[in-house]
Every structure is written in structure tokens, then in C-alpha cells.
Amino acid sequence: MDGNGRWAKARGLARTEGHAAGEEALMDVIEGVLELGIKWFTVYAFSTENWRRPVDEVRFLMNFNVGILNRNRDYLNKRGVRIRFAGRRDWRVPRHLAKTMDEAVDMTKSNRTMTLTICFNYGGRAEIIDAVKALVESGMPAEKINERAITSHMYYPEMPDPDLVIRTSGEYRISNFLLWELAYSELVFTDVLWPDFRRDNLYAAVREFQGRDRRFGGLDQ
Ligand code: FPP
């Protein structure tokens, strides 16, 4: 959900106003995901590198995440959305946020219409490191290690690899997002800044995806 800061700057607003405007974008896109019948939707809310931002912005984002969850969890629950978080739960995650995250997960855990995975304090490399640690701790012999073994130690082994990744705000990078899982994902880049992104932009990205020729390393049949 990139471009919040630039969206705010262009309007002479504080960066945090851009994040606040991102909430409406997120809820509209979730509506679009539900309309399309997409079962798995994952957003990148805070990376393992985002702690490097100014203390005030980090503090704002932590409180903002509590607010977003409190404002929207009942509605998402009613719509059949299962909320989950992917990332590290380390000492820097404030206790009140961790509690709010757990409550949202618990409230929505039986829902199956759509799974909303919020990557929070998430890094693709961190996830791979955590999987390798878990593999070593399991005592698996080296000759048994294959793709399936690694996948089974990722944060959500049953989550299908993403078909489509949308990067907003005119940046052409992966930025440590789902590095293992997006090996064969289709990438769509758009100049639209996240606070301006709406379900129509999602539909346009899906149409672009539908025009792609996916070969997964093979040849066309
Ligand atoms: C990146 O824009 C955006 C973020 C670091 C935070 C985005 C988070 C939300 C919209 C809320 C999500 C929360 C939940 C609980 C789902 P940027 O600041 O990097 O923008 P810039 O590149 O223009 O500076």
C-alpha cells in the first residue's frame, strides 16, 4: 500500500494524513476483492524495515493499525472475512496492538469467504530465515530438504502462492514482499498512489492479469 506519504505531501499534508486516507482505499479494495470472489488477499502494512522511519510516524502507524482494526473488524467479520497477520511478533510491537490483532484474528477465525492476510512487521527474508530455523530445529536431514519442506515451514503453508501482485505508486520493486511465494506471480505496476486506489483499479489490474500468458517455466501447450 505504497504512496501514502507522497499523496499527503502533494496536498501539503502530514505524511500521517496519507496513511489515514489509505484506510478508505483498503476498505474499498476489500469490497472489490469480495465482489470478484477472490478467496485470498494479502496486504503489506508494515515491513521489518519500516522501524527505521521517524519515531513519530512509527508511533502513529501502530496506533492507526489499532484504530483500523477496531473500526472495521465487525464489518469484516459480517462479510465473512478471516483476518490473519504474517510477520514477527517481536518486542517492538506494542502490547495494545498485539492484543487488538489477536482479538481480530480470534473473532474472524471461522470465516471462509475470504482470507485477509495483513503483513505486519513482515519481511520476505525474515520469513525465509524463520522457516530455515524451524527446519533445522525439526532435525530434518539435509537430503530431505526440498521446496515442499521449506513451504511447509513458512508462516501460512496452506496459503496458495499469489497469482497477482499489485505495486502502487510507480515503484518497480518487490521490497521484501513474499519473496518465496511470488516466484511465479504476475506483477502489475501502477502509478496510482495508494490513497487514490479503488476497486476499479483492482479490476483493471485483474484484467491485465487475465491477458498474461502464464507458463510457470514451461512452454505453451
Ligand atoms: C507506505 O506508504 C505505507 C505504509 C508504510 C503503511 C500503510 C498502511 C495502511 C494503509 C494501513 C494498514 C493497516 C492495517 C491494519 C490493514 P509510504 O509511507 O511508503 O508512502 P511514500 O512512499 O509516498 O512515502
Coordinates of C-alpha atoms and ligand atoms in Angstrom, one line a residue:
M1 CA 0.0 0.0 0.0
D2 CA 2.6 2.4 -1.2
G3 CA 2.5 6.1 -1.9
N4 CA 0.7 7.4 1.2
G5 CA 3.5 9.8 2.1
R6 CA 3.7 11.3 -1.4
W7 CA -0.1 11.6 -1.6
A8 CA -0.1 13.7 1.6
K9 CA 2.9 15.8 0.5
A10 CA 1.3 16.7 -2.8
R11 CA -1.6 18.1 -0.7
G12 CA 0.6 19.9 1.8
L13 CA -0.5 17.5 4.5
A14 CA 1.5 15.5 7.1
R15 CA 2.6 12.0 5.9
T16 CA 0.3 10.5 8.6
E17 CA -2.7 12.0 6.8
G18 CA -1.7 9.9 3.8
H19 CA -1.8 6.8 5.9
A20 CA -5.2 7.8 7.2
A21 CA -6.5 8.3 3.7
G22 CA -5.2 4.8 2.9
E23 CA -7.9 3.2 5.1
E24 CA -10.7 4.2 2.7
A25 CA -8.7 2.7 -0.2
L26 CA -8.2 -0.5 1.7
M27 CA -11.8 -0.9 2.6
D28 CA -13.0 -0.2 -1.0
V29 CA -10.5 -2.6 -2.4
I30 CA -11.6 -5.3 0.0
E31 CA -15.1 -4.8 -1.2
G32 CA -13.8 -5.3 -4.8
V33 CA -12.0 -8.4 -3.8
L34 CA -15.2 -9.8 -2.3
E35 CA -17.2 -8.8 -5.4
L36 CA -14.8 -10.7 -7.6
G37 CA -14.9 -13.8 -5.3
I38 CA -11.2 -13.7 -4.7
K39 CA -10.5 -16.0 -1.7
W40 CA -7.1 -14.8 -0.7
F41 CA -6.0 -11.2 -0.4
T42 CA -2.8 -10.1 1.3
V43 CA -1.6 -6.5 2.0
Y44 CA 1.7 -5.2 3.1
A45 CA 1.0 -2.9 6.1
F46 CA 4.4 -2.6 7.8
S47 CA 7.7 -4.1 6.9
T48 CA 10.6 -5.2 9.1
E49 CA 12.5 -2.2 7.6
N50 CA 9.7 0.3 8.4
W51 CA 11.0 0.6 12.0
R52 CA 13.7 2.9 10.5
R53 CA 11.1 5.6 10.0
P54 CA 10.9 8.6 12.3
V55 CA 9.6 7.6 15.8
D56 CA 6.5 9.8 15.5
E57 CA 5.5 8.1 12.2
V58 CA 6.1 4.6 13.6
R59 CA 4.0 5.5 16.7
F60 CA 1.3 6.9 14.5
L61 CA 1.2 3.7 12.4
M62 CA 1.0 1.5 15.5
N63 CA -2.0 3.4 16.9
F64 CA -3.5 3.7 13.4
N65 CA -3.4 -0.1 13.0
V66 CA -5.2 -0.5 16.3
G67 CA -7.8 2.1 15.1
I68 CA -8.3 0.4 11.7
L69 CA -8.9 -3.0 13.3
N70 CA -11.3 -1.6 15.9
R71 CA -13.2 0.4 13.3
N72 CA -13.6 -2.4 10.7
R73 CA -13.4 -5.8 12.4
D74 CA -17.2 -6.2 13.0
Y75 CA -17.9 -5.3 9.4
L76 CA -15.3 -7.6 8.0
N77 CA -16.5 -10.4 10.3
K78 CA -20.1 -9.9 9.0
R79 CA -18.7 -10.1 5.4
G80 CA -17.1 -13.5 6.2
V81 CA -13.5 -12.2 6.1
R82 CA -10.9 -14.2 8.1
I83 CA -8.2 -11.8 9.3
R84 CA -4.7 -13.1 9.8
F85 CA -1.3 -11.5 10.3
A86 CA 2.0 -12.5 8.8
G87 CA 5.2 -11.3 10.4
R88 CA 7.3 -11.3 13.5
R89 CA 5.8 -10.6 16.9
D90 CA 8.8 -9.0 18.5
W91 CA 9.3 -6.7 21.5
R92 CA 8.8 -3.6 19.3
V93 CA 5.1 -4.4 18.6
P94 CA 3.2 -2.5 21.3
R95 CA 1.2 -4.7 23.6
H96 CA -2.1 -2.9 22.9
L97 CA -1.6 -3.5 19.2
A98 CA -0.7 -7.2 19.7
K99 CA -3.9 -7.6 21.8
T100 CA -6.1 -5.9 19.1
M101 CA -4.5 -8.1 16.4
D102 CA -5.2 -11.3 18.5
E103 CA -8.8 -10.2 19.1
A104 CA -9.4 -9.6 15.3
V105 CA -7.9 -13.0 14.5
D106 CA -9.9 -14.8 17.1
M107 CA -13.2 -13.0 16.2
T108 CA -12.9 -13.9 12.5
K109 CA -11.1 -17.3 12.7
S110 CA -14.1 -19.4 11.4
N111 CA -14.8 -17.2 8.4
R112 CA -14.0 -18.6 5.0
T113 CA -15.5 -16.2 2.4
M114 CA -12.1 -14.5 2.0
T115 CA -8.8 -14.6 4.0
L116 CA -7.2 -11.2 4.5
T117 CA -3.6 -11.6 5.5
I118 CA -2.0 -8.4 6.8
C119 CA 1.7 -8.5 6.6
F120 CA 2.8 -6.6 9.7
N121 CA 6.4 -6.4 10.9
Y122 CA 6.9 -8.7 7.9
G123 CA 9.9 -9.3 5.7
G124 CA 10.3 -11.9 3.0
R125 CA 13.8 -12.6 4.0
A126 CA 12.8 -12.8 7.7
E127 CA 10.1 -15.3 6.8
I128 CA 12.7 -17.5 4.9
I129 CA 15.1 -17.2 7.9
D130 CA 12.3 -18.2 10.3
A131 CA 11.5 -21.2 8.1
V132 CA 15.1 -22.3 7.9
K133 CA 15.4 -22.0 11.7
A134 CA 12.3 -24.2 12.1
L135 CA 13.6 -26.7 9.7
V136 CA 16.9 -27.0 11.5
E137 CA 15.1 -27.3 14.8
S138 CA 12.9 -30.0 13.4
G139 CA 16.1 -32.0 12.8
M140 CA 15.3 -32.7 9.1
P141 CA 18.3 -34.2 7.4
A142 CA 19.7 -32.1 4.5
E143 CA 18.8 -34.6 1.8
K144 CA 15.1 -34.4 2.7
I145 CA 15.0 -30.6 2.3
N146 CA 13.1 -29.7 -0.8
E147 CA 10.6 -27.0 -1.9
R148 CA 7.7 -28.7 -0.1
A149 CA 9.7 -28.9 3.1
I150 CA 10.5 -25.2 3.1
T151 CA 7.0 -24.2 2.1
S152 CA 5.6 -26.2 5.0
H153 CA 7.7 -24.1 7.4
M154 CA 6.5 -20.7 6.0
Y155 CA 4.1 -18.6 8.1
Y156 CA 1.0 -19.9 6.4
P157 CA 1.9 -23.1 4.5
E158 CA -1.6 -23.7 3.2
M159 CA -1.9 -20.2 1.7
P160 CA -1.7 -20.5 -2.1
D161 CA 1.1 -18.6 -3.8
P162 CA -0.2 -15.3 -5.1
D163 CA -1.4 -15.2 -8.7
L164 CA -1.1 -11.4 -8.9
V165 CA 0.9 -8.8 -7.1
I166 CA -0.1 -5.1 -7.5
R167 CA 2.5 -2.5 -6.6
T168 CA 1.2 1.0 -6.4
S169 CA 2.8 4.4 -6.6
G170 CA 5.1 4.0 -9.6
E171 CA 7.7 2.0 -7.8
Y172 CA 9.2 -1.0 -9.6
R173 CA 10.4 -3.2 -6.7
I174 CA 9.4 -6.2 -4.7
S175 CA 10.6 -4.6 -1.4
N176 CA 11.0 -7.8 0.5
F177 CA 7.3 -8.9 0.0
L178 CA 6.6 -12.6 0.0
L179 CA 9.9 -13.4 -1.7
W180 CA 9.5 -17.2 -1.5
E181 CA 5.8 -17.2 -2.5
L182 CA 5.8 -14.9 -5.5
A183 CA 8.3 -16.9 -7.6
Y184 CA 5.7 -17.2 -10.4
S185 CA 3.3 -14.4 -9.6
E186 CA 2.3 -11.9 -12.2
L187 CA 3.3 -8.4 -11.3
V188 CA 1.2 -5.3 -12.2
F189 CA 2.6 -1.9 -11.5
T190 CA 0.5 1.3 -11.4
D191 CA 1.4 4.9 -10.8
V192 CA -1.7 5.4 -8.7
L193 CA -0.8 6.3 -5.1
W194 CA -2.4 4.0 -2.5
P195 CA -4.9 6.6 -1.1
D196 CA -6.3 7.0 -4.6
F197 CA -6.5 3.3 -5.3
R198 CA -10.1 1.9 -5.6
R199 CA -11.8 -1.3 -6.6
D200 CA -11.8 -0.1 -10.2
N201 CA -8.0 0.0 -10.2
L202 CA -8.1 -3.6 -8.8
Y203 CA -10.4 -4.6 -11.7
A204 CA -8.0 -3.0 -14.2
A205 CA -5.1 -5.0 -12.7
V206 CA -7.1 -8.2 -12.8
R207 CA -7.9 -7.6 -16.5
E208 CA -4.2 -7.0 -17.2
F209 CA -3.5 -10.3 -15.3
Q210 CA -6.1 -12.1 -17.5
G211 CA -4.2 -11.1 -20.6
R212 CA -1.0 -12.6 -19.3
D213 CA 0.4 -15.9 -20.6
R214 CA 1.4 -18.0 -17.6
R215 CA 3.8 -20.8 -18.3
F216 CA 5.4 -21.4 -14.9
G217 CA 8.7 -22.1 -16.6
G218 CA 7.2 -24.5 -19.2
L219 CA 6.2 -23.9 -22.8
D220 CA 2.8 -23.1 -24.2
Q221 CA 0.7 -26.2 -24.9
Ligands
FPP1 C1 3.6 3.0 2.6 O1 3.4 4.4 2.1 C2 2.5 2.7 3.6 C3 2.7 2.3 4.8 C4 4.0 2.1 5.5 C5 1.5 1.9 5.7 C6 0.3 1.6 5.0 C7 -0.7 1.1 6.0 C8 -2.1 1.2 5.9 C9 -2.7 1.9 4.7 C10 -2.9 0.7 7.0 C11 -2.9 -0.8 7.0 C12 -3.3 -1.3 8.3 C13 -4.0 -2.5 8.6 C14 -4.1 -2.9 10.0 C15 -4.6 -3.2 7.5 P1 4.7 5.3 2.3 O2 4.7 6.0 3.6 O3 5.9 4.5 2.0 O4 4.5 6.3 1.1 P2 5.6 7.1 0.3 O5 6.4 6.0 -0.5 O6 4.9 8.0 -0.6 O7 6.5 7.8 1.3

